mmCIF file of C-alpha atoms in Angstrom:
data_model
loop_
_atom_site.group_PDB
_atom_site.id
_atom_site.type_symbol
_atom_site.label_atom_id
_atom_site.label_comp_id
_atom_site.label_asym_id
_atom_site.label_seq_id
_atom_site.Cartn_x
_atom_site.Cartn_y
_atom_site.Cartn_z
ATOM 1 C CA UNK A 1 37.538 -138.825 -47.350
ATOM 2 C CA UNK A 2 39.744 -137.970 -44.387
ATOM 3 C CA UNK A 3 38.747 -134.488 -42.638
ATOM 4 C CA UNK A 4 40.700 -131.903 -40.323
ATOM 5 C CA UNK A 5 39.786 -128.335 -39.332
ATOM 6 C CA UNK A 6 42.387 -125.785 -40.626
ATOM 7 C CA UNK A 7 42.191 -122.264 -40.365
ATOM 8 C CA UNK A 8 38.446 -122.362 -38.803
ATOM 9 C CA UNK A 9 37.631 -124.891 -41.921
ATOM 10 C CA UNK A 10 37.144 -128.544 -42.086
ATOM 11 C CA UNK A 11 39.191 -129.432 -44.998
ATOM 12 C CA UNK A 12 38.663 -132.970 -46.732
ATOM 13 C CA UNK A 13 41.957 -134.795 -48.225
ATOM 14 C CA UNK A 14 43.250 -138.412 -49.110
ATOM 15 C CA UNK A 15 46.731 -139.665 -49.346
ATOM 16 C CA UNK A 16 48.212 -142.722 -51.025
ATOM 17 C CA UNK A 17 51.248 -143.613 -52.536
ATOM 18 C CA UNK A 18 55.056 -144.151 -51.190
ATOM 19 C CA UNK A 19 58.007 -141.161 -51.803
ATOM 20 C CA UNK A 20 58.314 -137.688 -51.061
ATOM 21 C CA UNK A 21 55.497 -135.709 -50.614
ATOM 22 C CA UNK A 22 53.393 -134.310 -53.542
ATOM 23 C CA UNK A 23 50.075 -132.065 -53.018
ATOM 24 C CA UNK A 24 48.061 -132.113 -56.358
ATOM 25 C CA UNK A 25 46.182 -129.247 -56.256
ATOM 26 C CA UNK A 26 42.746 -129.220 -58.123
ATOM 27 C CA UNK A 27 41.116 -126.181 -60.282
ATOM 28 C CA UNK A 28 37.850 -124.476 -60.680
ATOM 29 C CA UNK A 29 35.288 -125.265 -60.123
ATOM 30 C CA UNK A 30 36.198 -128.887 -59.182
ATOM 31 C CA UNK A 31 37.653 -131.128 -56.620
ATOM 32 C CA UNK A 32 40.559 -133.571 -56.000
ATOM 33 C CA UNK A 33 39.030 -136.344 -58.035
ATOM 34 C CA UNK A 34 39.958 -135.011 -61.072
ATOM 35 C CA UNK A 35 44.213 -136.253 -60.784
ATOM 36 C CA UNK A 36 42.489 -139.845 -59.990
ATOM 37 C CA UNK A 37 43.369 -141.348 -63.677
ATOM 38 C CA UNK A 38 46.551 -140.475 -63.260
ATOM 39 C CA UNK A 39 47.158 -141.371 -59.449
ATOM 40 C CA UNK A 40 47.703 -144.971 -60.243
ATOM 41 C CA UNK A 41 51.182 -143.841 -62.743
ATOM 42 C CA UNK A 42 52.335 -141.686 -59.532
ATOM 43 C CA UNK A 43 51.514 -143.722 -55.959
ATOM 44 C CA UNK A 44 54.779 -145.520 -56.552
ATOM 45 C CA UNK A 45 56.693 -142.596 -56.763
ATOM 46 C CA UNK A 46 54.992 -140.159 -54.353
ATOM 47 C CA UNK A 47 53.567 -139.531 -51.310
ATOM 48 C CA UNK A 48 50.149 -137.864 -52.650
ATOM 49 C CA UNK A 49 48.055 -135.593 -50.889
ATOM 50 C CA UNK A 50 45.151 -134.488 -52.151
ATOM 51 C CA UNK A 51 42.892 -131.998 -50.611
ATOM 52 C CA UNK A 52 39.807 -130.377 -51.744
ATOM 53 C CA UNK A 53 40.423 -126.692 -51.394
ATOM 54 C CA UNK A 54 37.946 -124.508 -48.711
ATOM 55 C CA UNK A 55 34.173 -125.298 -49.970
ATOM 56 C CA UNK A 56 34.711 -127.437 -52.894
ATOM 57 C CA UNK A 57 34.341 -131.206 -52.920
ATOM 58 C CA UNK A 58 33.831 -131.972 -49.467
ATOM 59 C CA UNK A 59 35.915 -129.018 -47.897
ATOM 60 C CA UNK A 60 33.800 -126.808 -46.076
ATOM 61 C CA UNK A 61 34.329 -122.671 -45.913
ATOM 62 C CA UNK A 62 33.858 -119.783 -44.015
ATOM 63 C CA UNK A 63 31.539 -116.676 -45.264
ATOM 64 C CA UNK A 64 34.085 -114.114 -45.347
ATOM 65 C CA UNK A 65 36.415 -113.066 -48.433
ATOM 66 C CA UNK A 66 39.308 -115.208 -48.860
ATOM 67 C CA UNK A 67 42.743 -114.900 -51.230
ATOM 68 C CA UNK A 68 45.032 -117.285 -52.982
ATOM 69 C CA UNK A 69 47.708 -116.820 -49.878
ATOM 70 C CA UNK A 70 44.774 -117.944 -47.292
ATOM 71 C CA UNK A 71 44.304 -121.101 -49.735
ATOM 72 C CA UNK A 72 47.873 -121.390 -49.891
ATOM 73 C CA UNK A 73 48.021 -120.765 -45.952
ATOM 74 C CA UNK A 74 45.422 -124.005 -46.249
ATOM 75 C CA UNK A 75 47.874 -125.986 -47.516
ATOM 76 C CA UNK A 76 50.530 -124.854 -45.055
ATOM 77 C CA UNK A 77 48.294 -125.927 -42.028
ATOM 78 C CA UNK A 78 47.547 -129.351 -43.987
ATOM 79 C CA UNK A 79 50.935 -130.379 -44.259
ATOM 80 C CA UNK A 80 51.725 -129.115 -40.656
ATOM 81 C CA UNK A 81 48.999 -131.212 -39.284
ATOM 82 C CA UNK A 82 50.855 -134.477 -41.550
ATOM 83 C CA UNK A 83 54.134 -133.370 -39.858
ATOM 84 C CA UNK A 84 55.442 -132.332 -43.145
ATOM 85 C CA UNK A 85 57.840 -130.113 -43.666
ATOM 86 C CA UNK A 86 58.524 -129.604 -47.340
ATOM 87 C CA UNK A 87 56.979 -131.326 -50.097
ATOM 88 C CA UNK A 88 56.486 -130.893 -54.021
ATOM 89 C CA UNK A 89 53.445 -128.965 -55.379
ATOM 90 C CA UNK A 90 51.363 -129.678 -58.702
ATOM 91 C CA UNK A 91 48.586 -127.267 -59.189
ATOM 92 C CA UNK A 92 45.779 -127.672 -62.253
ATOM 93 C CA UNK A 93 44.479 -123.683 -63.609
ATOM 94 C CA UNK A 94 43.215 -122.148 -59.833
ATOM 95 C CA UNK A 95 45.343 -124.860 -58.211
ATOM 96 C CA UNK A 96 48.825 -123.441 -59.940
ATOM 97 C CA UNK A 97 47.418 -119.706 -58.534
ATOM 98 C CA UNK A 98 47.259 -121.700 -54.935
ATOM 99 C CA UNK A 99 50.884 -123.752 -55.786
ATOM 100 C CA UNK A 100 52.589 -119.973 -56.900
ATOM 101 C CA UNK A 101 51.050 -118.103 -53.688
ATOM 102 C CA UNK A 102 52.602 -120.941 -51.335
ATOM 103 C CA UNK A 103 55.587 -120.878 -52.913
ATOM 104 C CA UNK A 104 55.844 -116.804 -52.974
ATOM 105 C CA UNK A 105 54.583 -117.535 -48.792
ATOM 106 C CA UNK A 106 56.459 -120.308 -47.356
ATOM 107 C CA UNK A 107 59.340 -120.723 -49.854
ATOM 108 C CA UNK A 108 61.983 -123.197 -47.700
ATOM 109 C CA UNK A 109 58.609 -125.286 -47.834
ATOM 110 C CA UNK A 110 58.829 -125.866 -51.558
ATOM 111 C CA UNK A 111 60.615 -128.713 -53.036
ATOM 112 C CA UNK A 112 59.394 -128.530 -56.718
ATOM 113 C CA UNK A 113 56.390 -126.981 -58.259
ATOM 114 C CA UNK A 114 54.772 -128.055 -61.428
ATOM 115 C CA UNK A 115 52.080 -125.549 -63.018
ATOM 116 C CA UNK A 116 49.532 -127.970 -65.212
ATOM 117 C CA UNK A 117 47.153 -125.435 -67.627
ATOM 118 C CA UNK A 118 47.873 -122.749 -65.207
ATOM 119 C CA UNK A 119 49.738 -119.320 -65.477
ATOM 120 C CA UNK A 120 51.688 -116.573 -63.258
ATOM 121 C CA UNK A 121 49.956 -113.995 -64.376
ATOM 122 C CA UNK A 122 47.418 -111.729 -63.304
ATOM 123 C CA UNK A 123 44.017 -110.863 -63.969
ATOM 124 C CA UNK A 124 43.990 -107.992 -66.792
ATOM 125 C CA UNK A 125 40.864 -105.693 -65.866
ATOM 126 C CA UNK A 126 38.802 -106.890 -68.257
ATOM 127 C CA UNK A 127 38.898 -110.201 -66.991
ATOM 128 C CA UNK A 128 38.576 -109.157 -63.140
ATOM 129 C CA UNK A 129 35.751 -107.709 -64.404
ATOM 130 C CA UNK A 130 34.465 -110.558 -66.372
ATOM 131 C CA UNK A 131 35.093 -112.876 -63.167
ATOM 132 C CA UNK A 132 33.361 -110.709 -60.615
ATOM 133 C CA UNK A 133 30.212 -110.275 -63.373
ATOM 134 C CA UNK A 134 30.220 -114.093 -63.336
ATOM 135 C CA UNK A 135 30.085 -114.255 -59.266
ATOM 136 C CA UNK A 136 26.534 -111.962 -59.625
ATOM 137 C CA UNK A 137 25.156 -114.378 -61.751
ATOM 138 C CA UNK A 138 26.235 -117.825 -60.053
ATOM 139 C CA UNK A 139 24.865 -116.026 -57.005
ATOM 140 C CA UNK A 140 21.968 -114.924 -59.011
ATOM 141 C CA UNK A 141 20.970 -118.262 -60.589
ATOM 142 C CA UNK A 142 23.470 -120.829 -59.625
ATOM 143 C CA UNK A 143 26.209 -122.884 -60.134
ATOM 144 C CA UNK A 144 24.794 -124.156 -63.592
ATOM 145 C CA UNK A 145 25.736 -120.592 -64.982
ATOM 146 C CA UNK A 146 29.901 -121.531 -64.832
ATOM 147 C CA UNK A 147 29.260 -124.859 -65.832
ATOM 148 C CA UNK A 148 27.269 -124.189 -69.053
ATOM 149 C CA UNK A 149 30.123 -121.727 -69.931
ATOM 150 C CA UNK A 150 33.061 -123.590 -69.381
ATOM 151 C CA UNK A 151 32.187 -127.395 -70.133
ATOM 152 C CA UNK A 152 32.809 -127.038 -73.864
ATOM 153 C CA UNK A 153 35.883 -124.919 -73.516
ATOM 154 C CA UNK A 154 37.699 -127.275 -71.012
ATOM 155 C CA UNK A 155 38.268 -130.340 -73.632
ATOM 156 C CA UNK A 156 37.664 -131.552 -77.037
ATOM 157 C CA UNK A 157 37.298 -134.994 -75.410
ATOM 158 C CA UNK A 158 33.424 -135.800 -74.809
ATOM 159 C CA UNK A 159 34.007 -137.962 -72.207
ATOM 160 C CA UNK A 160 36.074 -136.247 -70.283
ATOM 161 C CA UNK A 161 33.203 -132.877 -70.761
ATOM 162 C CA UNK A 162 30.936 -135.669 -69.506
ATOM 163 C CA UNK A 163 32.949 -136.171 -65.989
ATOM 164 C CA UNK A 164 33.484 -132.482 -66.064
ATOM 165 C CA UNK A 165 29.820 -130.980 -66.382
ATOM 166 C CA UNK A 166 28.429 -132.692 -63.407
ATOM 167 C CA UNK A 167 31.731 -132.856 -60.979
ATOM 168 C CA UNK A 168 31.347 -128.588 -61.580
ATOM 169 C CA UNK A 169 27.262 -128.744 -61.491
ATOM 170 C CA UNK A 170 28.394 -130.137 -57.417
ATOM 171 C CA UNK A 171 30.124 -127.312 -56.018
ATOM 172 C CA UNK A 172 28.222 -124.806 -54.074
ATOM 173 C CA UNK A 173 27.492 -121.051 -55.132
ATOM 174 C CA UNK A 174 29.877 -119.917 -51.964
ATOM 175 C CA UNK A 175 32.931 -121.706 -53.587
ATOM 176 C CA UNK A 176 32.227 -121.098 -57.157
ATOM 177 C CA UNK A 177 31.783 -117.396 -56.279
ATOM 178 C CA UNK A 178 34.359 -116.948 -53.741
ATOM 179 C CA UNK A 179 37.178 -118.424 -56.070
ATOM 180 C CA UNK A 180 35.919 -116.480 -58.850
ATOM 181 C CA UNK A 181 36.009 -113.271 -56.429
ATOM 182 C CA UNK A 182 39.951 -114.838 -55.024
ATOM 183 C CA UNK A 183 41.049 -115.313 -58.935
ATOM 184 C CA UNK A 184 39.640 -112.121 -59.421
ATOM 185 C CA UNK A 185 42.051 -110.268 -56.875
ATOM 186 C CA UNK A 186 45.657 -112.784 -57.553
ATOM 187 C CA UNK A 187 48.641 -111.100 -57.373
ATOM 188 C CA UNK A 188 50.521 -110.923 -61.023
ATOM 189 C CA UNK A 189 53.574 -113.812 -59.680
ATOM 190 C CA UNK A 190 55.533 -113.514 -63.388
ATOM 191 C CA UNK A 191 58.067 -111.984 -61.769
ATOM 192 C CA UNK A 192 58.399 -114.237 -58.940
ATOM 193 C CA UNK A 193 58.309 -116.967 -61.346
ATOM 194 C CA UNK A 194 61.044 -115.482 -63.204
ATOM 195 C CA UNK A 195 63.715 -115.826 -59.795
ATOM 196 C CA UNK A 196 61.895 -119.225 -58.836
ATOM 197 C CA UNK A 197 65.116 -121.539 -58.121
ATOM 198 C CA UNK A 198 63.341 -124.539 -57.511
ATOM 199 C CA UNK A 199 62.723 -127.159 -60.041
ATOM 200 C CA UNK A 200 59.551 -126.113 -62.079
ATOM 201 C CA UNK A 201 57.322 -128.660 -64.486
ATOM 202 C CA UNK A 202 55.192 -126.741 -66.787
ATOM 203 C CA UNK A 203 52.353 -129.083 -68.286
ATOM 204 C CA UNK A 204 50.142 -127.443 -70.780
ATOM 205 C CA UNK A 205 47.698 -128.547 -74.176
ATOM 206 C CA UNK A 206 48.418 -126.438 -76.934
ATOM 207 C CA UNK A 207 44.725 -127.034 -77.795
ATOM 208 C CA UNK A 208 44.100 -125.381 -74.293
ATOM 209 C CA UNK A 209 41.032 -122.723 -74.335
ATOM 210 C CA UNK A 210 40.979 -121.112 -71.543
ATOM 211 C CA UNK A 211 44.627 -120.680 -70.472
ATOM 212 C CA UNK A 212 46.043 -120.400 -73.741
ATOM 213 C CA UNK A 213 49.656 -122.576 -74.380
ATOM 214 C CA UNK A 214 51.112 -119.479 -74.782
ATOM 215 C CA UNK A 215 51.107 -118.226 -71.233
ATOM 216 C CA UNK A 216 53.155 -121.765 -70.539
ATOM 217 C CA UNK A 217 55.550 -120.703 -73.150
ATOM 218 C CA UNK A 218 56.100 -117.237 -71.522
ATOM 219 C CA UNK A 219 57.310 -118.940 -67.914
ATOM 220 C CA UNK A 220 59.570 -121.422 -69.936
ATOM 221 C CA UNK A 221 61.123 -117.915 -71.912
ATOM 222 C CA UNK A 222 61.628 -116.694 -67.823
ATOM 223 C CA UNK A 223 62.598 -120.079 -66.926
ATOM 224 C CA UNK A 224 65.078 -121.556 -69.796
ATOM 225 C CA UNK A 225 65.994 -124.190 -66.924
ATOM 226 C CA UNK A 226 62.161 -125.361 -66.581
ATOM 227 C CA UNK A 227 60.934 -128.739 -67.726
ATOM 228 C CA UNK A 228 58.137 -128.362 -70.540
ATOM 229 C CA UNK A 229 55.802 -130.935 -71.496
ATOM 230 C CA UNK A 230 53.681 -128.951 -74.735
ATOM 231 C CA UNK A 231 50.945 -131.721 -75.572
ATOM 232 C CA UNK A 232 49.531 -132.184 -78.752
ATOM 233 C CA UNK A 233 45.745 -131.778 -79.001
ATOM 234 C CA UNK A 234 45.456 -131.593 -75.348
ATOM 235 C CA UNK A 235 43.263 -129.028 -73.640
ATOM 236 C CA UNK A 236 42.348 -127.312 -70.286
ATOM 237 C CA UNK A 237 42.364 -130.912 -68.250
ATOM 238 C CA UNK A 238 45.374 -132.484 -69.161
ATOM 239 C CA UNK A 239 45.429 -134.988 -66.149
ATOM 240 C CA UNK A 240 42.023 -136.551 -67.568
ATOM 241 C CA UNK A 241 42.733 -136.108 -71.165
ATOM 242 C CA UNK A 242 46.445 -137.722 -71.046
ATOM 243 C CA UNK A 243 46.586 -138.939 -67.521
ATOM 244 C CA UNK A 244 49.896 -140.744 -68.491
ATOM 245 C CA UNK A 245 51.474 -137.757 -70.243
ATOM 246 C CA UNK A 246 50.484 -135.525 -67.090
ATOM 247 C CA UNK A 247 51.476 -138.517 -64.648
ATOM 248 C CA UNK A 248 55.170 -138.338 -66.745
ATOM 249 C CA UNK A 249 55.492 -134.627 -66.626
ATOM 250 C CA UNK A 250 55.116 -135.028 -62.793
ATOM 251 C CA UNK A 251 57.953 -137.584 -62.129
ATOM 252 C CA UNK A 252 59.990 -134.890 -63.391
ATOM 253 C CA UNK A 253 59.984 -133.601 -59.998
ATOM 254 C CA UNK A 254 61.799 -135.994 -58.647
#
């Protein structure tokens, strides 16, 4: 992978494919490989950038706290460094929390944004509390805690829980728990999504466990105008599960 140092971090990224610029923004705890099935149904149409957020993949990170805008502010620094000015954003789960807070930061930077299995919402306190519980025991015993909890839940699809388990099993404690810790803390954006006037893809499995459908259907209820692609029997990684579906929900940001 390609490297730069943004914001005091050496960020990895790759970038292939022709058109105007799309940043595919990966979730927890994982890295940019997991849009690669669907890369090949998009180079033609896009100019794909694909980083690997501070300290996952092979992103490094710096030991102090960190929010969704300094991801977002990441992402900013990226594109600056490409001499890009505005480009289209596709964010999977923790990736659409990244893709909201850059579009809430650095709005006349936003072309389109496309939320895949990902929400506007906040945190309720139970689940801030359930994240930051979860931090103490990565820290505590490791990186195999998050990935024994959320393999099963993340797809129906056994091979696709086989690339999963050991892509999360890679990620260092410091990103695993920082992210959790960032998630934890996410501004609720449902209202900005409500005013959003830029084109907006929602991609979501109704068979989606850990960011129910529903939450999709709320933002298209906000967002009448927004482009919805519901798939049947999908769940939390569409991009690997229906990489062709996900790849076509995309284009609509053209």
């Amino acid at each position: 992978m390609n490297k730069a140092v943004i914001n005091g971090v050496e960020l990895a990224w790759e970038r292939r494919g022709n058109g105007p610029p799309l940043v595919l923004l990966h979730g927890f705890p994982l890295d940019h490989s997991i849009w690669n099935d669907a890369l090949p149904m998009l180079e033609n149409d896009f100019d794909l950038i694909l980083p690997d957020l501070r300290g996952f993949g092979e992103s490094s990170m710096l030991e102090s706290p960190y929010s969704m805008k300094d991801l977002a502010g990441d992402i900013a620094s990226l594109l600056d460094s490409f001499g890009v000015e505005k480009a289209h954003l596709a964010g999977h789960s923790m990736g659409g929390y990244v893709g909201l807070a850059f579009a809430k930061a650095f709005p006349q930077r936003v072309n389109g944004l496309a939320l895949v299995a990902s929400q506007a919402a906040g945190d309720s306190p139970e689940r801030k509390e359930g994240r930051n519980k979860t931090a103490a025991e990565v820290a505590d015993r490791g990186v195999r805690v998050v990935a024994e909890a959320m393999t099963d839940k993340f797809s129906a699809n056994a091979r696709v829980r086989d690339a999963l388990r050991p892509l999360m099993e890679r990620q260092s404690v410091a990103a695993v728990t920082g992210a959790l810790q960032a998630m934890a803390l996410r501004e609720d954006l449902t209202d900005f999504i409500a005013s959003f006037d830029r084109r907006l893809v929602l991609i979501h499995g109704d068979a989606d466990a850990l960011i129910p459908v529903d939450r999709a259907r709320e933002i298209r209820s906000l967002q009448p105008s927004a482009h919805f692609f519901e798939l049947p029997g999908i769940g939390h990684a569409p991009m690997m599960e229906a990489p062709a579906q996900t790849a076509l929900g995309l284009k609509a940001l053209k």
